[in-house]
Amino acid sequence: AHLWGPSIFYVVVGIGFLVTLLVTMNKYPLFPFKMDSAEWASAWLLATIGDYYATAFCLCGIVFATEGFLSGGMWSLGILLL
């Protein structure tokens, strides 16, 4: 039986991050860098954190699939708390 839950989860994570990134790019363009603007730097820091966790969730799925529940859970905890 095909499990739809993980597939739907990854689609939601991907679309959620895409929307967040597009909103950030629209409101705070990446170029030219505005290093003197706390608002700009904060927005891009949050976008970078979102990028990390979107990727980390995908990596956790691979870890769970290859390592099993207990070991995969420990690895995933380490990945997500990095």
mmCIF file of N, CA, C and O in Angstrom:
data_model
loop_
_atom_site.group_PDB
_atom_site.id
_atom_site.type_symbol
_atom_site.label_atom_id
_atom_site.label_comp_id
_atom_site.label_asym_id
_atom_site.label_seq_id
_atom_site.Cartn_x
_atom_site.Cartn_y
_atom_site.Cartn_z
ATOM 1 N N ALA A 1 0.849 -1.184 0.000
ATOM 2 C CA ALA A 1 0.000 0.000 0.000
ATOM 3 C C ALA A 1 0.891 1.242 0.000
ATOM 4 O O ALA A 1 1.850 1.340 0.746
ATOM 5 N N HIS A 2 0.534 2.154 -0.846
ATOM 6 C CA HIS A 2 1.304 3.405 -0.959
ATOM 7 C C HIS A 2 0.915 4.337 0.184
ATOM 8 O O HIS A 2 -0.248 4.547 0.471
ATOM 9 N N LEU A 3 1.909 4.893 0.849
ATOM 10 C CA LEU A 3 1.658 5.830 1.942
ATOM 11 C C LEU A 3 1.612 7.255 1.390
ATOM 12 O O LEU A 3 2.620 7.768 0.913
ATOM 13 N N TRP A 4 0.458 7.885 1.456
ATOM 14 C CA TRP A 4 0.302 9.245 0.925
ATOM 15 C C TRP A 4 0.729 10.308 1.914
ATOM 16 O O TRP A 4 1.042 11.428 1.523
ATOM 17 N N GLY A 5 0.760 9.991 3.193
ATOM 18 C CA GLY A 5 1.093 10.978 4.219
ATOM 19 C C GLY A 5 2.431 11.658 4.001
ATOM 20 O O GLY A 5 2.506 12.894 3.955
ATOM 21 N N PRO A 6 3.526 10.885 3.865
ATOM 22 C CA PRO A 6 4.829 11.533 3.644
ATOM 23 C C PRO A 6 4.874 12.340 2.350
ATOM 24 O O PRO A 6 5.468 13.420 2.313
ATOM 25 N N SER A 7 4.234 11.831 1.309
ATOM 26 C CA SER A 7 4.239 12.561 0.032
ATOM 27 C C SER A 7 3.554 13.905 0.175
ATOM 28 O O SER A 7 4.067 14.929 -0.291
ATOM 29 N N ILE A 8 2.421 13.908 0.835
ATOM 30 C CA ILE A 8 1.686 15.159 1.042
ATOM 31 C C ILE A 8 2.493 16.098 1.942
ATOM 32 O O ILE A 8 2.561 17.303 1.697
ATOM 33 N N PHE A 9 3.127 15.546 2.975
ATOM 34 C CA PHE A 9 3.948 16.349 3.878
ATOM 35 C C PHE A 9 5.053 17.072 3.118
ATOM 36 O O PHE A 9 5.272 18.268 3.298
ATOM 37 N N TYR A 10 5.770 16.345 2.243
ATOM 38 C CA TYR A 10 6.873 16.961 1.502
ATOM 39 C C TYR A 10 6.375 18.009 0.513
ATOM 40 O O TYR A 10 7.036 19.022 0.307
ATOM 41 N N VAL A 11 5.224 17.791 -0.075
ATOM 42 C CA VAL A 11 4.649 18.795 -0.977
ATOM 43 C C VAL A 11 4.288 20.056 -0.195
ATOM 44 O O VAL A 11 4.573 21.175 -0.637
ATOM 45 N N VAL A 12 3.690 19.889 0.979
ATOM 46 C CA VAL A 12 3.309 21.041 1.806
ATOM 47 C C VAL A 12 4.560 21.802 2.265
ATOM 48 O O VAL A 12 4.591 23.040 2.212
ATOM 49 N N VAL A 13 5.598 21.077 2.693
ATOM 50 C CA VAL A 13 6.840 21.729 3.118
ATOM 51 C C VAL A 13 7.454 22.494 1.947
ATOM 52 O O VAL A 13 7.867 23.651 2.086
ATOM 53 N N GLY A 14 7.506 21.860 0.773
ATOM 54 C CA GLY A 14 8.093 22.506 -0.404
ATOM 55 C C GLY A 14 7.331 23.737 -0.845
ATOM 56 O O GLY A 14 7.926 24.793 -1.094
ATOM 57 N N ILE A 15 6.019 23.633 -0.917
ATOM 58 C CA ILE A 15 5.212 24.785 -1.326
ATOM 59 C C ILE A 15 5.276 25.879 -0.266
ATOM 60 O O ILE A 15 5.367 27.063 -0.596
ATOM 61 N N GLY A 16 5.252 25.491 1.005
ATOM 62 C CA GLY A 16 5.347 26.477 2.083
ATOM 63 C C GLY A 16 6.641 27.265 2.013
ATOM 64 O O GLY A 16 6.645 28.497 2.138
ATOM 65 N N PHE A 17 7.745 26.553 1.787
ATOM 66 C CA PHE A 17 9.022 27.266 1.691
ATOM 67 C C PHE A 17 9.078 28.107 0.427
ATOM 68 O O PHE A 17 9.582 29.233 0.451
ATOM 69 N N LEU A 18 8.567 27.601 -0.678
ATOM 70 C CA LEU A 18 8.565 28.367 -1.930
ATOM 71 C C LEU A 18 7.802 29.677 -1.762
ATOM 72 O O LEU A 18 8.284 30.740 -2.177
ATOM 73 N N VAL A 19 6.640 29.616 -1.146
ATOM 74 C CA VAL A 19 5.844 30.834 -0.928
ATOM 75 C C VAL A 19 6.604 31.805 -0.021
ATOM 76 O O VAL A 19 6.676 33.006 -0.296
ATOM 77 N N THR A 20 7.191 31.281 1.053
ATOM 78 C CA THR A 20 7.970 32.126 1.966
ATOM 79 C C THR A 20 9.137 32.787 1.246
ATOM 80 O O THR A 20 9.397 33.982 1.411
ATOM 81 N N LEU A 21 9.837 32.017 0.428
ATOM 82 C CA LEU A 21 10.977 32.560 -0.308
ATOM 83 C C LEU A 21 10.533 33.626 -1.308
ATOM 84 O O LEU A 21 11.162 34.685 -1.416
ATOM 85 N N LEU A 22 9.449 33.377 -2.030
ATOM 86 C CA LEU A 22 8.974 34.361 -3.008
ATOM 87 C C LEU A 22 8.523 35.651 -2.342
ATOM 88 O O LEU A 22 8.794 36.745 -2.852
ATOM 89 N N VAL A 23 7.855 35.545 -1.194
ATOM 90 C CA VAL A 23 7.430 36.741 -0.462
ATOM 91 C C VAL A 23 8.654 37.522 0.017
ATOM 92 O O VAL A 23 8.712 38.752 -0.110
ATOM 93 N N THR A 24 9.648 36.801 0.532
ATOM 94 C CA THR A 24 10.874 37.467 0.992
ATOM 95 C C THR A 24 11.592 38.133 -0.169
ATOM 96 O O THR A 24 12.045 39.280 -0.051
ATOM 97 N N MET A 25 11.703 37.433 -1.305
ATOM 98 C CA MET A 25 12.387 38.007 -2.465
ATOM 99 C C MET A 25 11.652 39.228 -3.009
ATOM 100 O O MET A 25 12.275 40.167 -3.503
ATOM 101 N N ASN A 26 10.322 39.209 -2.930
ATOM 102 C CA ASN A 26 9.534 40.328 -3.429
ATOM 103 C C ASN A 26 9.655 41.550 -2.521
ATOM 104 O O ASN A 26 9.812 42.671 -2.995
ATOM 105 N N LYS A 27 9.598 41.322 -1.211
ATOM 106 C CA LYS A 27 9.628 42.436 -0.262
ATOM 107 C C LYS A 27 11.047 42.930 0.014
ATOM 108 O O LYS A 27 11.260 44.123 0.218
ATOM 109 N N TYR A 28 12.007 41.994 0.030
ATOM 110 C CA TYR A 28 13.404 42.330 0.332
ATOM 111 C C TYR A 28 14.306 41.695 -0.737
ATOM 112 O O TYR A 28 14.816 40.590 -0.530
ATOM 113 N N PRO A 29 14.499 42.349 -1.873
ATOM 114 C CA PRO A 29 15.333 41.763 -2.935
ATOM 115 C C PRO A 29 16.725 41.421 -2.407
ATOM 116 O O PRO A 29 17.290 42.130 -1.578
ATOM 117 N N LEU A 30 17.251 40.312 -2.897
ATOM 118 C CA LEU A 30 18.555 39.855 -2.428
ATOM 119 C C LEU A 30 19.676 40.780 -2.883
ATOM 120 O O LEU A 30 20.631 41.023 -2.152
ATOM 121 N N PHE A 31 19.555 41.289 -4.090
ATOM 122 C CA PHE A 31 20.578 42.203 -4.633
ATOM 123 C C PHE A 31 19.966 43.567 -4.853
ATOM 124 O O PHE A 31 18.848 43.659 -5.353
ATOM 125 N N PRO A 32 20.615 44.636 -4.537
ATOM 126 C CA PRO A 32 21.920 44.749 -3.892
ATOM 127 C C PRO A 32 21.803 44.426 -2.402
ATOM 128 O O PRO A 32 20.768 44.646 -1.782
ATOM 129 N N PHE A 33 22.886 43.914 -1.836
ATOM 130 C CA PHE A 33 22.898 43.611 -0.408
ATOM 131 C C PHE A 33 22.654 44.881 0.391
ATOM 132 O O PHE A 33 23.199 45.932 0.086
ATOM 133 N N LYS A 34 21.823 44.775 1.420
ATOM 134 C CA LYS A 34 21.549 45.916 2.300
ATOM 135 C C LYS A 34 21.981 45.535 3.710
ATOM 136 O O LYS A 34 21.163 45.378 4.614
ATOM 137 N N MET A 35 23.272 45.381 3.876
ATOM 138 C CA MET A 35 23.812 44.909 5.143
ATOM 139 C C MET A 35 23.570 45.882 6.296
ATOM 140 O O MET A 35 23.630 45.487 7.451
ATOM 141 N N ASP A 36 23.283 47.135 5.988
ATOM 142 C CA ASP A 36 23.022 48.111 7.049
ATOM 143 C C ASP A 36 21.562 48.116 7.488
ATOM 144 O O ASP A 36 21.203 48.835 8.411
ATOM 145 N N SER A 37 20.725 47.319 6.834
ATOM 146 C CA SER A 37 19.308 47.251 7.170
ATOM 147 C C SER A 37 19.030 46.007 8.023
ATOM 148 O O SER A 37 19.149 44.874 7.556
ATOM 149 N N ALA A 38 18.622 46.228 9.258
ATOM 150 C CA ALA A 38 18.303 45.111 10.148
ATOM 151 C C ALA A 38 17.078 44.350 9.652
ATOM 152 O O ALA A 38 17.002 43.126 9.787
ATOM 153 N N GLU A 39 16.135 45.072 9.064
ATOM 154 C CA GLU A 39 14.923 44.441 8.541
ATOM 155 C C GLU A 39 15.260 43.477 7.401
ATOM 156 O O GLU A 39 14.769 42.353 7.347
ATOM 157 N N TRP A 40 16.098 43.924 6.466
ATOM 158 C CA TRP A 40 16.516 43.109 5.327
ATOM 159 C C TRP A 40 17.287 41.884 5.811
ATOM 160 O O TRP A 40 17.024 40.758 5.381
ATOM 161 N N ALA A 41 18.244 42.089 6.709
ATOM 162 C CA ALA A 41 19.059 40.985 7.211
ATOM 163 C C ALA A 41 18.217 39.980 7.980
ATOM 164 O O ALA A 41 18.398 38.766 7.851
ATOM 165 N N SER A 42 17.262 40.465 8.759
ATOM 166 C CA SER A 42 16.386 39.587 9.522
ATOM 167 C C SER A 42 15.512 38.745 8.600
ATOM 168 O O SER A 42 15.328 37.540 8.830
ATOM 169 N N ALA A 43 14.972 39.365 7.562
ATOM 170 C CA ALA A 43 14.130 38.631 6.611
ATOM 171 C C ALA A 43 14.917 37.530 5.923
ATOM 172 O O ALA A 43 14.431 36.397 5.772
ATOM 173 N N TRP A 44 16.150 37.818 5.515
ATOM 174 C CA TRP A 44 16.956 36.815 4.834
ATOM 175 C C TRP A 44 17.490 35.764 5.792
ATOM 176 O O TRP A 44 17.685 34.603 5.411
ATOM 177 N N LEU A 45 17.708 36.110 7.046
ATOM 178 C CA LEU A 45 18.092 35.115 8.033
ATOM 179 C C LEU A 45 16.953 34.114 8.226
ATOM 180 O O LEU A 45 17.173 32.900 8.252
ATOM 181 N N LEU A 46 15.732 34.608 8.353
ATOM 182 C CA LEU A 46 14.576 33.719 8.506
ATOM 183 C C LEU A 46 14.371 32.858 7.261
ATOM 184 O O LEU A 46 14.009 31.678 7.371
ATOM 185 N N ALA A 47 14.599 33.416 6.077
ATOM 186 C CA ALA A 47 14.492 32.623 4.847
ATOM 187 C C ALA A 47 15.540 31.523 4.814
ATOM 188 O O ALA A 47 15.271 30.397 4.384
ATOM 189 N N THR A 48 16.729 31.824 5.282
ATOM 190 C CA THR A 48 17.804 30.826 5.321
ATOM 191 C C THR A 48 17.491 29.722 6.322
ATOM 192 O O THR A 48 17.722 28.539 6.054
ATOM 193 N N ILE A 49 16.923 30.094 7.458
ATOM 194 C CA ILE A 49 16.519 29.099 8.449
ATOM 195 C C ILE A 49 15.411 28.212 7.873
ATOM 196 O O ILE A 49 15.432 26.984 8.039
ATOM 197 N N GLY A 50 14.466 28.818 7.179
ATOM 198 C CA GLY A 50 13.407 28.041 6.527
ATOM 199 C C GLY A 50 13.963 27.083 5.487
ATOM 200 O O GLY A 50 13.509 25.936 5.371
ATOM 201 N N ASP A 51 14.946 27.529 4.745
ATOM 202 C CA ASP A 51 15.606 26.679 3.746
ATOM 203 C C ASP A 51 16.266 25.486 4.430
ATOM 204 O O ASP A 51 16.148 24.349 3.966
ATOM 205 N N TYR A 52 16.967 25.739 5.530
ATOM 206 C CA TYR A 52 17.626 24.654 6.259
ATOM 207 C C TYR A 52 16.610 23.609 6.721
ATOM 208 O O TYR A 52 16.813 22.406 6.533
ATOM 209 N N TYR A 53 15.530 24.053 7.346
ATOM 210 C CA TYR A 53 14.572 23.092 7.884
ATOM 211 C C TYR A 53 13.786 22.372 6.798
ATOM 212 O O TYR A 53 13.441 21.195 6.963
ATOM 213 N N ALA A 54 13.507 23.012 5.692
ATOM 214 C CA ALA A 54 12.856 22.315 4.576
ATOM 215 C C ALA A 54 13.757 21.187 4.076
ATOM 216 O O ALA A 54 13.301 20.063 3.829
ATOM 217 N N THR A 55 15.041 21.468 3.952
ATOM 218 C CA THR A 55 16.000 20.445 3.533
ATOM 219 C C THR A 55 16.171 19.387 4.618
ATOM 220 O O THR A 55 16.256 18.190 4.316
ATOM 221 N N ALA A 56 16.214 19.809 5.875
ATOM 222 C CA ALA A 56 16.405 18.871 6.983
ATOM 223 C C ALA A 56 15.243 17.885 7.081
ATOM 224 O O ALA A 56 15.455 16.701 7.365
ATOM 225 N N PHE A 57 14.011 18.333 6.846
ATOM 226 C CA PHE A 57 12.862 17.422 6.877
ATOM 227 C C PHE A 57 12.989 16.357 5.793
ATOM 228 O O PHE A 57 12.671 15.181 6.025
ATOM 229 N N CYS A 58 13.454 16.744 4.619
ATOM 230 C CA CYS A 58 13.668 15.768 3.545
ATOM 231 C C CYS A 58 14.755 14.776 3.937
ATOM 232 O O CYS A 58 14.613 13.559 3.722
ATOM 233 N N LEU A 59 15.833 15.256 4.514
ATOM 234 C CA LEU A 59 16.910 14.380 4.959
ATOM 235 C C LEU A 59 16.426 13.435 6.061
ATOM 236 O O LEU A 59 16.783 12.252 6.082
ATOM 237 N N CYS A 60 15.591 13.927 6.948
ATOM 238 C CA CYS A 60 15.044 13.078 8.012
ATOM 239 C C CYS A 60 14.199 11.943 7.430
ATOM 240 O O CYS A 60 14.210 10.824 7.949
ATOM 241 N N GLY A 61 13.473 12.206 6.363
ATOM 242 C CA GLY A 61 12.702 11.157 5.703
ATOM 243 C C GLY A 61 13.606 10.057 5.175
ATOM 244 O O GLY A 61 13.304 8.860 5.307
ATOM 245 N N ILE A 62 14.734 10.440 4.588
ATOM 246 C CA ILE A 62 15.700 9.457 4.096
ATOM 247 C C ILE A 62 16.296 8.677 5.259
ATOM 248 O O ILE A 62 16.444 7.451 5.201
ATOM 249 N N VAL A 63 16.628 9.371 6.339
ATOM 250 C CA VAL A 63 17.213 8.719 7.518
ATOM 251 C C VAL A 63 16.233 7.710 8.108
ATOM 252 O O VAL A 63 16.609 6.576 8.420
ATOM 253 N N PHE A 64 14.966 8.090 8.261
ATOM 254 C CA PHE A 64 13.970 7.161 8.791
ATOM 255 C C PHE A 64 13.814 5.938 7.891
ATOM 256 O O PHE A 64 13.656 4.819 8.370
ATOM 257 N N ALA A 65 13.847 6.161 6.585
ATOM 258 C CA ALA A 65 13.666 5.050 5.649
ATOM 259 C C ALA A 65 14.844 4.080 5.673
ATOM 260 O O ALA A 65 14.661 2.884 5.440
ATOM 261 N N THR A 66 16.034 4.567 5.967
ATOM 262 C CA THR A 66 17.206 3.697 5.920
ATOM 263 C C THR A 66 17.647 3.182 7.280
ATOM 264 O O THR A 66 18.231 2.107 7.363
ATOM 265 N N GLU A 67 17.369 3.911 8.344
ATOM 266 C CA GLU A 67 17.888 3.550 9.669
ATOM 267 C C GLU A 67 16.862 2.916 10.602
ATOM 268 O O GLU A 67 17.226 2.412 11.648
ATOM 269 N N GLY A 68 15.597 2.996 10.271
ATOM 270 C CA GLY A 68 14.577 2.468 11.174
ATOM 271 C C GLY A 68 14.090 3.535 12.136
ATOM 272 O O GLY A 68 14.563 4.664 12.148
ATOM 273 N N PHE A 69 13.125 3.139 12.974
ATOM 274 C CA PHE A 69 12.446 4.125 13.815
ATOM 275 C C PHE A 69 13.331 4.686 14.924
ATOM 276 O O PHE A 69 13.469 5.898 15.058
ATOM 277 N N LEU A 70 13.939 3.838 15.725
ATOM 278 C CA LEU A 70 14.695 4.319 16.884
ATOM 279 C C LEU A 70 15.969 5.051 16.464
ATOM 280 O O LEU A 70 16.198 6.201 16.856
ATOM 281 N N SER A 71 16.786 4.407 15.674
ATOM 282 C CA SER A 71 18.029 5.040 15.230
ATOM 283 C C SER A 71 17.733 6.251 14.346
ATOM 284 O O SER A 71 18.384 7.294 14.453
ATOM 285 N N GLY A 72 16.747 6.108 13.468
ATOM 286 C CA GLY A 72 16.354 7.228 12.604
ATOM 287 C C GLY A 72 15.824 8.400 13.399
ATOM 288 O O GLY A 72 16.072 9.562 13.064
ATOM 289 N N GLY A 73 15.107 8.102 14.477
ATOM 290 C CA GLY A 73 14.602 9.167 15.341
ATOM 291 C C GLY A 73 15.717 9.930 16.035
ATOM 292 O O GLY A 73 15.672 11.151 16.143
ATOM 293 N N MET A 74 16.729 9.192 16.471
ATOM 294 C CA MET A 74 17.868 9.845 17.123
ATOM 295 C C MET A 74 18.649 10.711 16.129
ATOM 296 O O MET A 74 19.028 11.839 16.447
ATOM 297 N N TRP A 75 18.899 10.165 14.940
ATOM 298 C CA TRP A 75 19.593 10.945 13.904
ATOM 299 C C TRP A 75 18.774 12.179 13.520
ATOM 300 O O TRP A 75 19.317 13.275 13.361
ATOM 301 N N SER A 76 17.484 11.996 13.359
ATOM 302 C CA SER A 76 16.613 13.114 12.973
ATOM 303 C C SER A 76 16.586 14.189 14.051
ATOM 304 O O SER A 76 16.597 15.388 13.744
ATOM 305 N N LEU A 77 16.569 13.765 15.303
ATOM 306 C CA LEU A 77 16.626 14.728 16.399
ATOM 307 C C LEU A 77 17.911 15.539 16.322
ATOM 308 O O LEU A 77 17.906 16.759 16.485
ATOM 309 N N GLY A 78 19.015 14.857 16.054
ATOM 310 C CA GLY A 78 20.291 15.557 15.901
ATOM 311 C C GLY A 78 20.282 16.530 14.725
ATOM 312 O O GLY A 78 20.795 17.644 14.817
ATOM 313 N N ILE A 79 19.696 16.105 13.622
ATOM 314 C CA ILE A 79 19.630 16.972 12.432
ATOM 315 C C ILE A 79 18.779 18.206 12.709
ATOM 316 O O ILE A 79 19.151 19.328 12.372
ATOM 317 N N LEU A 80 17.634 18.003 13.338
ATOM 318 C CA LEU A 80 16.696 19.110 13.557
ATOM 319 C C LEU A 80 17.118 20.040 14.691
ATOM 320 O O LEU A 80 16.686 21.195 14.737
ATOM 321 N N LEU A 81 17.959 19.573 15.597
ATOM 322 C CA LEU A 81 18.408 20.427 16.700
ATOM 323 C C LEU A 81 19.781 21.028 16.446
ATOM 324 O O LEU A 81 20.344 21.671 17.334
ATOM 325 N N LEU A 82 20.311 20.846 15.264
ATOM 326 C CA LEU A 82 21.640 21.352 14.928
ATOM 327 C C LEU A 82 21.743 22.838 15.111
ATOM 328 O O LEU A 82 21.025 23.654 14.848
#
